[in-house]
Amino acid sequence: MPPARAPSCWSRTARTTAALRRPAGWPAGSPRTAWGCGSTPSASRCAAPQLECIARAGNGRYHDAPDADALARQLQRSAQLSADGYRFDAERVAGTPARDAAPVLRPGQYLDTIGPGEQRYYAVDLDAESTVVLSATAVPQPGAAVDTFDALRTEIAYGADSACESSTEHFLQKEGATPLTSAVARVPSPEDSGSCGEAGRYWLVVERKSKAGSDAARRPLELTYGVEKPLGAGVTPAQSQPEYGKGGKDAVLPTGDPKDVRGGTGFNDAEKIGQGVWRDELLPSQTLWYKVPVGWGQQLRYDVEFSNEPTLNGSSGVSSYGATQVFTPARAPVGGGTGEFSPQTVYNGRPAVLEMGTVPVAWTNRHESHPTVVPVHTTGGFCIAVTLGAEAAEIAQNPRIGAVLRVTVLGERLSGPQHDAPVSAGGPGEQGDKKGDSPARADSAGADGAGWSGVAIAAAAGGGAVLIAAVAVVLLRRRTAAATGPSGWPSPAAGSSDSSTTGRNA
């Protein structure tokens, strides 16, 4: 509720907020962010509450800016977050609130939106032999209001009201929203005599759970549907690998001077890297993505080191967090709740380290019971996501915060999933371009941004409040022209989830 002592301030805020909700010429329903920066000592007594209200209404954040340098720093961060939004690459689809009219998906990648409290249904026709992995990634505005237990839930449903498997992922922090991925699999087995092992019509159900006060804007929802055929007749798979072994906390990681790299904006343009030491920089509220090839019998192990940074005056009592997660080639999250590793650590401007990894890749892992073992059952590009919390904006003087990744792929790459498979002639496994750019990315064209059509920046410096509308324009080279989709979203490029894109500013 607005304070009673400043009704006139709040009436002006209401008018500004209404304008933010649909500025002239912006499509109805198009996402936008309001960023508030205020110099409260010299501003009017109600400027800060006004700007906080405006920022919340625009799905953004308020930052206090006591001087011109602080104001410039926050404006630079907010503009760069908009320019570096998640790049989508998918076919459009519109899920339904019930099963009856749900669209039928084929293996591939899709883009929808989802609102708070909504369930979205998508039909899939499965055979009785293949393993199927379905994932959903919700992409909120970076730093938008969330609760610790806001969640994204996926489920495979069948029949009138039955379910096979479900998975729920939570934000586990309330500083601000970041991309959130949940995945679920249907894994047939010879012992499975239940309905979930039968061929027929199933449904992917995606649910967004939000507490009161959390960001209420609709979020882009990227879906993937992957199918893995069974092994050939007479092939005996190698035994499962449910232990970390040499890839545990005491694993030996690469040392030496780091090589500069620029992480991608999401799964679709994750930067391909290999074994080595890599250096990057993150903005508060930002998640950067990297892809590491891992073969049969191999396991991924890495550390993330958040750097020592000069801090702002008055920030000694402020703390934020650094986080990391690793995803399988099917986008199933692996790292949370392993017991071996923790996906999150406190960051207050001093050095902080996170350790993360996977068990070795084995076809039979799909029949294990532990949720951090089951997904690690096929080879390909494992994605590393690294996140810096929103409150880091109140700690660090520099717009970006440094991070170092120490990455290793342990074990010899086997030629296949079968028992007694020989070591692959290619050696331990593919590696990324040692210069920090994958060959595909170096020659890639641009792709769609996150679909945020603009950024509204509320800035107060000195005695007044100014609303600045800024549109981040990314020039894109494309093979086909982009069209405007429903609710003002730009249409993503059709193609596979492994397409490598550029169009980002360092």
Short mmCIF file of C-alpha atoms in Angstrom, two decimals:
data_model
loop_
_atom_site.label_atom_id
_atom_site.label_comp_id
_atom_site.label_asym_id
_atom_site.label_seq_id
_atom_site.Cartn_x
_atom_site.Cartn_y
_atom_site.Cartn_z
CA MET A 1 0.00 0.00 0.00
CA PRO A 2 1.27 3.55 -0.72
CA PRO A 3 2.17 5.66 2.32
CA ALA A 4 -0.63 7.98 3.44
CA ARG A 5 1.76 10.90 3.82
CA ALA A 6 2.34 11.27 0.07
CA PRO A 7 -0.92 10.82 -1.83
CA SER A 8 0.03 13.23 -4.60
CA CYS A 9 3.21 11.28 -5.32
CA TRP A 10 1.26 8.06 -5.63
CA SER A 11 -1.35 9.56 -7.95
CA ARG A 12 1.44 10.57 -10.31
CA THR A 13 2.95 7.10 -9.98
CA ALA A 14 -0.38 5.54 -10.93
CA ARG A 15 -0.50 7.60 -14.14
CA THR A 16 3.08 6.67 -15.01
CA THR A 17 2.44 3.01 -14.25
CA ALA A 18 -0.64 2.98 -16.47
CA ALA A 19 1.42 4.43 -19.30
CA LEU A 20 4.05 1.74 -18.77
CA ARG A 21 1.49 -0.99 -19.08
CA ARG A 22 0.78 -0.03 -22.68
CA PRO A 23 2.84 2.82 -24.18
CA ALA A 24 1.51 4.29 -27.40
CA GLY A 25 2.49 2.21 -30.40
CA TRP A 26 3.52 -0.86 -28.42
CA PRO A 27 1.55 -4.06 -29.13
CA ALA A 28 -0.92 -5.15 -26.47
CA GLY A 29 0.69 -7.68 -24.18
CA SER A 30 4.26 -6.95 -25.30
CA PRO A 31 6.77 -7.41 -22.44
CA ARG A 32 8.73 -4.48 -21.09
CA THR A 33 10.89 -3.70 -18.08
CA ALA A 34 10.95 -0.64 -15.86
CA TRP A 35 14.25 0.02 -14.14
CA GLY A 36 14.27 2.61 -11.37
CA CYS A 37 17.43 4.47 -10.39
CA GLY A 38 17.06 7.10 -7.70
CA SER A 39 19.18 9.58 -5.73
CA THR A 40 17.02 9.64 -2.62
CA PRO A 41 18.91 12.20 -0.46
CA SER A 42 18.40 15.00 -2.96
CA ALA A 43 15.21 13.74 -4.61
CA SER A 44 11.78 14.53 -3.28
CA ARG A 45 10.66 12.61 -0.22
CA CYS A 46 8.51 10.28 -2.31
CA ALA A 47 10.71 9.74 -5.37
CA ALA A 48 12.13 6.42 -4.22
CA PRO A 49 8.74 4.82 -3.39
CA GLN A 50 7.37 6.13 -6.71
CA LEU A 51 10.19 4.58 -8.70
CA GLU A 52 9.98 1.31 -6.77
CA CYS A 53 6.31 1.12 -7.70
CA ILE A 54 7.01 1.95 -11.36
CA ALA A 55 9.78 -0.65 -11.55
CA ARG A 56 7.57 -3.36 -10.05
CA ALA A 57 4.74 -2.51 -12.42
CA GLY A 58 7.13 -2.88 -15.35
CA ASN A 59 8.51 -6.23 -14.13
CA GLY A 60 11.83 -4.62 -13.22
CA ARG A 61 13.85 -3.46 -10.23
CA TYR A 62 14.63 -0.21 -8.42
CA HIS A 63 18.28 0.70 -7.76
CA ASP A 64 19.40 3.65 -5.67
CA ALA A 65 21.87 5.86 -7.55
CA PRO A 66 23.52 8.35 -5.16
CA ASP A 67 25.68 9.92 -7.87
CA ALA A 68 26.15 10.18 -11.62
CA ASP A 69 28.58 7.24 -11.74
CA ALA A 70 26.08 4.97 -9.98
CA LEU A 71 23.31 6.07 -12.33
CA ALA A 72 25.46 5.38 -15.40
CA ARG A 73 26.42 1.97 -14.04
CA GLN A 74 22.80 0.89 -13.49
CA LEU A 75 21.64 2.22 -16.85
CA GLN A 76 24.50 0.36 -18.56
CA ARG A 77 23.54 -2.87 -16.81
CA SER A 78 19.85 -2.63 -17.63
CA ALA A 79 20.48 -1.80 -21.29
CA GLN A 80 22.95 -4.69 -21.65
CA LEU A 81 20.54 -7.15 -19.99
CA SER A 82 17.94 -6.23 -22.59
CA ALA A 83 20.38 -6.56 -25.49
CA ASP A 84 21.63 -9.92 -24.16
CA GLY A 85 18.17 -11.48 -23.75
CA TYR A 86 17.61 -15.20 -24.24
CA ARG A 87 17.72 -16.17 -27.95
CA PHE A 88 14.83 -18.41 -28.96
CA ASP A 89 14.88 -20.84 -31.87
CA ALA A 90 11.61 -22.77 -32.09
CA GLU A 91 8.29 -23.33 -33.80
CA ARG A 92 5.29 -21.53 -32.34
CA VAL A 93 2.62 -23.50 -30.55
CA ALA A 94 -0.36 -22.60 -28.34
CA GLY A 95 -0.97 -24.97 -25.45
CA THR A 96 -4.46 -25.34 -24.02
CA PRO A 97 -5.81 -25.27 -20.44
CA ALA A 98 -7.23 -28.80 -20.86
CA ARG A 99 -6.38 -32.01 -22.75
CA ASP A 100 -9.27 -32.02 -25.20
CA ALA A 101 -7.99 -29.49 -27.73
CA ALA A 102 -4.26 -29.71 -26.95
CA PRO A 103 -1.97 -29.31 -29.99
CA VAL A 104 -0.15 -32.47 -31.08
CA LEU A 105 3.63 -32.10 -30.93
CA ARG A 106 6.18 -33.93 -33.03
CA PRO A 107 9.82 -34.34 -31.94
CA GLY A 108 11.36 -30.88 -32.07
CA GLN A 109 11.39 -27.52 -30.33
CA TYR A 110 8.45 -25.18 -29.65
CA LEU A 111 7.71 -21.74 -28.21
CA ASP A 112 4.65 -20.74 -26.19
CA THR A 113 3.91 -18.42 -23.27
CA ILE A 114 2.58 -19.14 -19.77
CA GLY A 115 0.99 -16.95 -17.10
CA PRO A 116 1.05 -17.28 -13.30
CA GLY A 117 -1.04 -20.19 -12.04
CA GLU A 118 -1.60 -21.55 -15.54
CA GLN A 119 -1.41 -25.12 -16.79
CA ARG A 120 -0.64 -25.71 -20.48
CA TYR A 121 -1.35 -29.03 -22.22
CA TYR A 122 0.40 -30.49 -25.27
CA ALA A 123 -0.37 -33.90 -26.79
CA VAL A 124 2.35 -36.39 -27.77
CA ASP A 125 1.94 -39.81 -29.42
CA LEU A 126 4.48 -42.30 -28.02
CA ASP A 127 5.48 -45.79 -29.05
CA ALA A 128 6.12 -48.56 -26.52
CA GLU A 129 9.90 -48.78 -26.97
CA SER A 130 11.52 -45.35 -27.15
CA THR A 131 12.74 -43.17 -24.30
CA VAL A 132 11.15 -39.73 -24.51
CA VAL A 133 12.41 -36.60 -22.73
CA LEU A 134 10.21 -33.48 -22.61
CA SER A 135 11.53 -30.19 -21.24
CA ALA A 136 10.10 -26.73 -20.57
CA THR A 137 12.15 -23.57 -20.02
CA ALA A 138 10.38 -20.47 -18.71
CA VAL A 139 12.24 -17.24 -19.48
CA PRO A 140 11.13 -14.34 -17.25
CA GLN A 141 12.48 -10.83 -17.42
CA PRO A 142 15.88 -10.89 -15.66
CA GLY A 143 15.48 -9.79 -12.05
CA ALA A 144 11.67 -9.71 -12.05
CA ALA A 145 10.04 -10.35 -8.68
CA VAL A 146 9.91 -14.00 -7.61
CA ASP A 147 9.42 -16.00 -4.43
CA THR A 148 11.81 -18.71 -3.26
CA PHE A 149 9.21 -21.40 -3.91
CA ASP A 150 7.83 -20.12 -7.21
CA ALA A 151 8.13 -23.09 -9.50
CA LEU A 152 7.86 -24.64 -12.94
CA ARG A 153 6.35 -28.13 -12.99
CA THR A 154 6.27 -30.65 -15.83
CA GLU A 155 4.25 -33.87 -15.98
CA ILE A 156 3.53 -36.67 -18.45
CA ALA A 157 -0.16 -37.47 -18.20
CA TYR A 158 -2.25 -40.25 -19.77
CA GLY A 159 -5.80 -41.53 -19.71
CA ALA A 160 -8.57 -39.51 -18.09
CA ASP A 161 -6.69 -38.27 -15.02
CA SER A 162 -3.50 -40.31 -14.56
CA ALA A 163 0.17 -39.31 -14.62
CA CYS A 164 3.41 -41.18 -15.33
CA GLU A 165 6.17 -38.87 -14.11
CA SER A 166 6.46 -35.30 -12.86
CA SER A 167 9.26 -32.90 -11.96
CA THR A 168 9.23 -29.52 -10.21
CA GLU A 169 11.99 -26.91 -10.26
CA HIS A 170 12.02 -23.90 -7.88
CA PHE A 171 13.88 -20.58 -8.04
CA LEU A 172 15.24 -21.20 -4.50
CA GLN A 173 15.96 -17.48 -4.08
CA LYS A 174 13.89 -14.28 -4.03
CA GLU A 175 16.37 -11.75 -5.43
CA GLY A 176 15.03 -11.89 -8.96
CA ALA A 177 13.91 -14.16 -11.78
CA THR A 178 16.24 -16.19 -14.00
CA PRO A 179 15.50 -18.86 -16.64
CA LEU A 180 13.96 -21.97 -15.05
CA THR A 181 13.92 -25.42 -16.67
CA SER A 182 11.97 -28.54 -15.73
CA ALA A 183 12.14 -31.84 -17.61
CA VAL A 184 10.38 -35.19 -17.44
CA ALA A 185 11.02 -38.53 -19.16
CA ARG A 186 9.09 -41.65 -20.16
CA VAL A 187 11.53 -44.59 -19.96
CA PRO A 188 10.04 -47.96 -20.96
CA SER A 189 11.50 -51.11 -19.43
CA PRO A 190 10.86 -54.84 -19.93
CA GLU A 191 9.44 -55.00 -16.40
CA ASP A 192 7.00 -52.14 -17.00
CA SER A 193 3.54 -53.61 -17.42
CA GLY A 194 1.68 -50.41 -16.56
CA SER A 195 -0.07 -47.98 -18.85
CA CYS A 196 2.94 -45.63 -19.05
CA GLY A 197 4.86 -48.23 -21.05
CA GLU A 198 2.16 -48.64 -23.68
CA ALA A 199 1.98 -46.96 -27.06
CA GLY A 200 -0.65 -44.25 -27.36
CA ARG A 201 -1.63 -40.65 -26.64
CA TYR A 202 0.05 -38.86 -23.73
CA TRP A 203 0.16 -35.21 -22.68
CA LEU A 204 2.93 -32.92 -21.54
CA VAL A 205 1.53 -30.69 -18.79
CA VAL A 206 3.44 -27.53 -17.85
CA GLU A 207 2.39 -25.56 -14.78
CA ARG A 208 3.69 -22.25 -13.49
CA LYS A 209 3.34 -21.77 -9.73
CA SER A 210 3.64 -18.22 -8.37
CA LYS A 211 3.13 -16.64 -4.97
CA ALA A 212 1.24 -13.37 -4.49
CA GLY A 213 3.57 -10.44 -5.19
CA SER A 214 5.63 -12.30 -7.78
CA ASP A 215 5.97 -11.03 -11.34
CA ALA A 216 2.59 -11.50 -13.05
CA ALA A 217 3.74 -11.02 -16.65
CA ARG A 218 3.38 -13.88 -19.11
CA ARG A 219 6.67 -15.66 -19.74
CA PRO A 220 8.03 -17.20 -22.92
CA LEU A 221 8.04 -20.97 -22.61
CA GLU A 222 10.46 -22.98 -24.75
CA LEU A 223 9.62 -26.68 -25.08
CA THR A 224 11.72 -29.57 -26.38
CA TYR A 225 10.54 -33.06 -27.32
CA GLY A 226 13.30 -35.61 -27.84
CA VAL A 227 13.06 -39.30 -28.72
CA GLU A 228 15.77 -41.93 -28.16
CA LYS A 229 15.25 -45.20 -29.99
CA PRO A 230 16.05 -48.48 -28.18
CA LEU A 231 19.34 -50.30 -28.71
CA GLY A 232 19.53 -52.72 -31.60
CA ALA A 233 18.69 -56.40 -31.27
CA GLY A 234 21.39 -58.37 -29.48
CA VAL A 235 23.15 -55.29 -28.06
CA THR A 236 23.90 -55.56 -24.33
CA PRO A 237 24.35 -52.12 -22.74
CA ALA A 238 27.19 -51.39 -20.34
CA GLN A 239 26.27 -51.33 -16.68
CA SER A 240 25.04 -48.10 -15.09
CA GLN A 241 27.42 -45.57 -13.53
CA PRO A 242 25.64 -44.11 -10.48
CA GLU A 243 28.77 -42.96 -8.59
CA TYR A 244 30.87 -39.83 -9.07
CA GLY A 245 34.18 -41.61 -8.49
CA LYS A 246 37.08 -39.49 -9.75
CA GLY A 247 34.61 -36.75 -10.67
CA GLY A 248 33.69 -35.96 -7.06
CA LYS A 249 34.66 -32.94 -4.99
CA ASP A 250 38.35 -33.92 -4.99
CA ALA A 251 38.64 -34.09 -8.77
CA VAL A 252 41.78 -32.56 -10.27
CA LEU A 253 40.83 -29.60 -12.47
CA PRO A 254 42.85 -27.66 -15.07
CA THR A 255 45.15 -24.85 -13.95
CA GLY A 256 46.96 -22.10 -15.80
CA ASP A 257 45.99 -18.81 -17.37
CA PRO A 258 42.31 -18.52 -18.35
CA LYS A 259 41.20 -17.92 -21.92
CA ASP A 260 38.52 -15.33 -22.60
CA VAL A 261 35.13 -16.65 -23.66
CA ARG A 262 31.65 -15.14 -24.00
CA GLY A 263 28.82 -17.32 -22.76
CA GLY A 264 25.59 -17.63 -24.72
CA THR A 265 22.19 -16.28 -23.75
CA GLY A 266 20.55 -19.69 -23.39
CA PHE A 267 20.43 -23.27 -24.63
CA ASN A 268 20.26 -22.29 -28.29
CA ASP A 269 23.48 -20.29 -28.48
CA ALA A 270 25.42 -21.79 -25.56
CA GLU A 271 29.11 -21.25 -26.26
CA LYS A 272 30.95 -24.49 -27.04
CA ILE A 273 34.00 -24.96 -24.84
CA GLY A 274 36.19 -27.91 -23.90
CA GLN A 275 38.56 -28.88 -21.15
CA GLY A 276 40.48 -25.89 -19.85
CA VAL A 277 40.27 -22.64 -17.89
CA TRP A 278 37.86 -20.02 -19.22
CA ARG A 279 37.18 -16.42 -18.16
CA ASP A 280 33.94 -14.48 -18.60
CA GLU A 281 31.98 -11.61 -17.00
CA LEU A 282 28.38 -11.52 -15.77
CA LEU A 283 25.87 -8.78 -15.09
CA PRO A 284 23.71 -8.96 -11.97
CA SER A 285 20.51 -10.95 -12.81
CA GLN A 286 22.26 -12.57 -15.78
CA THR A 287 22.70 -16.24 -16.70
CA LEU A 288 25.40 -17.25 -19.20
CA TRP A 289 25.51 -20.62 -20.98
CA TYR A 290 28.30 -22.93 -22.17
CA LYS A 291 28.19 -26.30 -23.95
CA VAL A 292 30.69 -29.12 -23.34
CA PRO A 293 30.72 -32.33 -25.46
CA VAL A 294 30.68 -35.49 -23.30
CA GLY A 295 30.88 -39.05 -24.69
CA TRP A 296 29.99 -42.56 -23.53
CA GLY A 297 31.82 -43.42 -20.31
CA GLN A 298 32.83 -39.80 -19.67
CA GLN A 299 31.75 -37.36 -16.99
CA LEU A 300 31.73 -33.57 -16.79
CA ARG A 301 33.31 -31.84 -13.79
CA TYR A 302 33.84 -28.11 -13.34
CA ASP A 303 34.27 -25.27 -10.85
CA VAL A 304 32.92 -21.72 -11.13
CA GLU A 305 34.99 -19.05 -9.37
CA PHE A 306 33.33 -15.66 -8.83
CA SER A 307 35.97 -12.95 -8.58
CA ASN A 308 37.02 -10.50 -5.93
CA GLU A 309 35.48 -7.14 -6.89
CA PRO A 310 35.79 -3.55 -5.60
CA THR A 311 32.63 -2.89 -3.62
CA LEU A 312 30.37 0.11 -3.18
CA ASN A 313 30.33 2.21 -0.02
CA GLY A 314 27.66 0.94 2.32
CA SER A 315 27.52 -2.53 0.76
CA SER A 316 29.17 -4.38 3.65
CA GLY A 317 25.83 -5.75 4.88
CA VAL A 318 24.57 -6.74 1.42
CA SER A 319 24.95 -10.25 0.05
CA SER A 320 23.84 -11.90 -3.15
CA TYR A 321 24.46 -15.33 -4.65
CA GLY A 322 26.19 -17.14 -7.46
CA ALA A 323 24.64 -20.28 -8.94
CA THR A 324 25.30 -22.97 -11.50
CA GLN A 325 23.42 -25.86 -13.04
CA VAL A 326 24.34 -28.52 -15.60
CA PHE A 327 21.85 -29.86 -18.14
CA THR A 328 21.92 -33.00 -20.29
CA PRO A 329 21.67 -32.78 -24.10
CA ALA A 330 17.90 -33.26 -23.61
CA ARG A 331 17.86 -30.22 -21.24
CA ALA A 332 17.19 -32.26 -18.10
CA PRO A 333 18.69 -30.49 -15.04
CA VAL A 334 21.25 -32.61 -13.21
CA GLY A 335 23.10 -30.63 -10.57
CA GLY A 336 20.55 -29.69 -7.91
CA GLY A 337 20.34 -31.77 -4.75
CA THR A 338 23.14 -34.17 -5.66
CA GLY A 339 24.46 -34.50 -2.13
CA GLU A 340 27.91 -34.23 -3.70
CA PHE A 341 27.61 -30.64 -4.97
CA SER A 342 25.67 -27.50 -4.12
CA PRO A 343 24.22 -25.38 -6.95
CA GLN A 344 24.37 -22.05 -5.06
CA THR A 345 26.79 -20.02 -2.91
CA VAL A 346 26.80 -16.62 -1.18
CA TYR A 347 28.47 -13.78 -3.07
CA ASN A 348 29.39 -10.49 -1.37
CA GLY A 349 32.16 -9.17 -3.58
CA ARG A 350 34.79 -11.53 -2.20
CA PRO A 351 35.92 -14.69 -4.03
CA ALA A 352 33.39 -17.53 -4.02
CA VAL A 353 33.58 -21.00 -5.59
CA LEU A 354 30.96 -23.49 -6.77
CA GLU A 355 31.71 -27.12 -7.63
CA MET A 356 29.49 -29.11 -10.00
CA GLY A 357 29.55 -32.21 -12.18
CA THR A 358 27.83 -35.35 -13.44
CA VAL A 359 28.23 -39.10 -13.07
CA PRO A 360 29.69 -40.92 -16.11
CA VAL A 361 27.38 -41.22 -19.12
CA ALA A 362 25.88 -44.72 -19.41
CA TRP A 363 22.84 -45.93 -21.36
CA THR A 364 21.61 -47.97 -18.38
CA ASN A 365 21.59 -44.90 -16.07
CA ARG A 366 17.99 -44.35 -17.26
CA HIS A 367 16.93 -47.37 -15.18
CA GLU A 368 18.51 -46.08 -11.95
CA SER A 369 16.46 -44.33 -9.27
CA HIS A 370 18.48 -41.26 -8.26
CA PRO A 371 17.30 -38.09 -10.04
CA THR A 372 20.87 -36.92 -10.68
CA VAL A 373 21.81 -40.23 -12.32
CA VAL A 374 18.75 -41.05 -14.45
CA PRO A 375 19.10 -38.09 -16.89
CA VAL A 376 22.77 -38.85 -17.66
CA HIS A 377 22.01 -41.58 -20.19
CA THR A 378 23.06 -40.19 -23.57
CA THR A 379 25.98 -38.35 -25.13
CA GLY A 380 26.21 -34.90 -26.63
CA GLY A 381 26.50 -31.27 -25.54
CA PHE A 382 26.00 -30.85 -21.80
CA CYS A 383 25.06 -27.24 -20.98
CA ILE A 384 26.54 -25.31 -18.07
CA ALA A 385 24.48 -22.35 -16.83
CA VAL A 386 26.12 -19.74 -14.55
CA THR A 387 24.01 -17.12 -12.78
CA LEU A 388 24.78 -14.01 -10.74
CA GLY A 389 22.09 -12.77 -8.35
CA ALA A 390 20.27 -9.47 -8.80
CA GLU A 391 21.48 -8.02 -5.48
CA ALA A 392 25.06 -8.07 -6.77
CA ALA A 393 24.08 -4.74 -8.38
CA GLU A 394 24.15 -3.25 -4.85
CA ILE A 395 27.60 -4.67 -4.11
CA ALA A 396 30.02 -4.31 -7.02
CA GLN A 397 31.41 -1.07 -8.44
CA ASN A 398 32.06 -2.54 -11.87
CA PRO A 399 29.07 -3.12 -14.16
CA ARG A 400 30.15 -6.75 -14.72
CA ILE A 401 31.57 -9.30 -12.30
CA GLY A 402 34.34 -11.68 -13.36
CA ALA A 403 33.96 -15.47 -13.31
CA VAL A 404 36.41 -18.27 -14.12
CA LEU A 405 35.35 -21.77 -15.19
CA ARG A 406 37.70 -24.71 -14.69
CA VAL A 407 36.35 -27.52 -16.85
CA THR A 408 37.41 -31.11 -17.31
CA VAL A 409 35.90 -34.15 -19.03
CA LEU A 410 37.07 -37.25 -17.18
CA GLY A 411 37.41 -40.73 -18.64
CA GLU A 412 38.09 -42.14 -22.08
CA ARG A 413 35.37 -41.72 -24.68
CA LEU A 414 33.96 -45.11 -25.60
CA SER A 415 32.76 -45.96 -29.10
CA GLY A 416 29.22 -46.77 -27.99
CA PRO A 417 26.84 -47.66 -25.14
CA GLN A 418 27.39 -51.41 -25.37
CA HIS A 419 29.17 -53.63 -22.87
CA ASP A 420 32.95 -53.82 -23.47
CA ALA A 421 32.83 -51.01 -26.03
CA PRO A 422 36.35 -50.06 -27.18
CA VAL A 423 37.81 -46.61 -26.70
CA SER A 424 36.80 -44.32 -29.53
CA ALA A 425 39.45 -43.69 -32.16
CA GLY A 426 38.79 -39.97 -31.68
CA GLY A 427 40.37 -40.03 -28.21
CA PRO A 428 38.96 -38.52 -25.02
CA GLY A 429 36.34 -36.46 -26.84
CA GLU A 430 35.74 -33.37 -28.90
CA GLN A 431 36.98 -30.09 -27.54
CA GLY A 432 35.86 -26.54 -28.15
CA ASP A 433 37.88 -24.03 -30.12
CA LYS A 434 40.77 -23.09 -27.81
CA LYS A 435 40.43 -19.44 -28.77
CA GLY A 436 37.09 -19.29 -26.99
CA ASP A 437 34.81 -19.44 -30.02
CA SER A 438 33.34 -22.60 -31.49
CA PRO A 439 33.79 -22.89 -35.27
CA ALA A 440 30.01 -22.76 -35.71
CA ARG A 441 29.62 -19.61 -33.65
CA ALA A 442 32.46 -17.84 -35.44
CA ASP A 443 30.56 -18.14 -38.72
CA SER A 444 27.01 -17.90 -37.42
CA ALA A 445 24.25 -15.45 -38.16
CA GLY A 446 22.12 -13.67 -35.60
CA ALA A 447 18.91 -15.06 -34.17
CA ASP A 448 15.92 -13.63 -32.42
CA GLY A 449 16.35 -12.02 -29.04
CA ALA A 450 14.20 -12.71 -26.06
CA GLY A 451 11.27 -10.89 -27.55
CA TRP A 452 11.45 -8.00 -25.09
CA SER A 453 10.27 -5.17 -27.31
CA GLY A 454 11.88 -2.45 -25.23
CA VAL A 455 13.07 -1.24 -21.86
CA ALA A 456 11.46 1.54 -19.88
CA ILE A 457 13.99 3.09 -17.54
CA ALA A 458 12.81 5.19 -14.62
CA ALA A 459 15.66 7.40 -13.51
CA ALA A 460 15.86 9.98 -10.74
CA ALA A 461 19.09 11.90 -10.30
CA GLY A 462 19.21 15.09 -8.32
CA GLY A 463 15.76 16.49 -7.57
CA GLY A 464 13.51 15.06 -10.26
CA ALA A 465 12.24 11.81 -11.73
CA VAL A 466 12.56 11.16 -15.45
CA LEU A 467 11.03 8.30 -17.40
CA ILE A 468 13.24 7.24 -20.26
CA ALA A 469 11.97 4.85 -22.93
CA ALA A 470 14.77 2.95 -24.60
CA VAL A 471 14.55 0.31 -27.26
CA ALA A 472 17.44 -2.10 -27.58
CA VAL A 473 17.95 -2.84 -31.25
CA VAL A 474 19.91 -5.91 -32.27
CA LEU A 475 20.82 -6.11 -35.94
CA LEU A 476 20.34 -9.66 -37.10
CA ARG A 477 21.55 -11.45 -40.19
CA ARG A 478 18.95 -14.03 -41.05
CA ARG A 479 18.25 -16.44 -43.86
CA THR A 480 14.56 -15.62 -43.56
CA ALA A 481 12.89 -12.40 -42.49
CA ALA A 482 11.47 -12.25 -38.97
CA ALA A 483 7.71 -11.87 -38.63
CA THR A 484 5.79 -10.58 -35.67
CA GLY A 485 4.04 -13.27 -33.65
CA PRO A 486 1.13 -13.18 -31.21
CA SER A 487 1.16 -10.53 -28.52
CA GLY A 488 4.01 -8.66 -30.13
CA TRP A 489 6.64 -11.42 -29.79
CA PRO A 490 9.14 -11.61 -32.65
CA SER A 491 8.98 -14.95 -34.45
CA PRO A 492 11.95 -17.22 -33.67
CA ALA A 493 13.94 -18.91 -36.39
CA ALA A 494 12.87 -22.44 -37.14
CA GLY A 495 15.62 -24.95 -36.61
CA SER A 496 17.32 -27.26 -34.18
CA SER A 497 18.24 -26.42 -30.61
CA ASP A 498 21.93 -26.70 -31.48
CA SER A 499 22.04 -23.73 -33.85
CA SER A 500 24.82 -21.36 -32.84
CA THR A 501 24.05 -17.64 -32.93
CA THR A 502 25.72 -14.31 -32.31
CA GLY A 503 24.58 -10.71 -32.16
CA ARG A 504 25.69 -9.92 -28.62
CA ASN A 505 27.81 -7.06 -27.36
CA ALA A 506 30.88 -7.85 -25.30
#
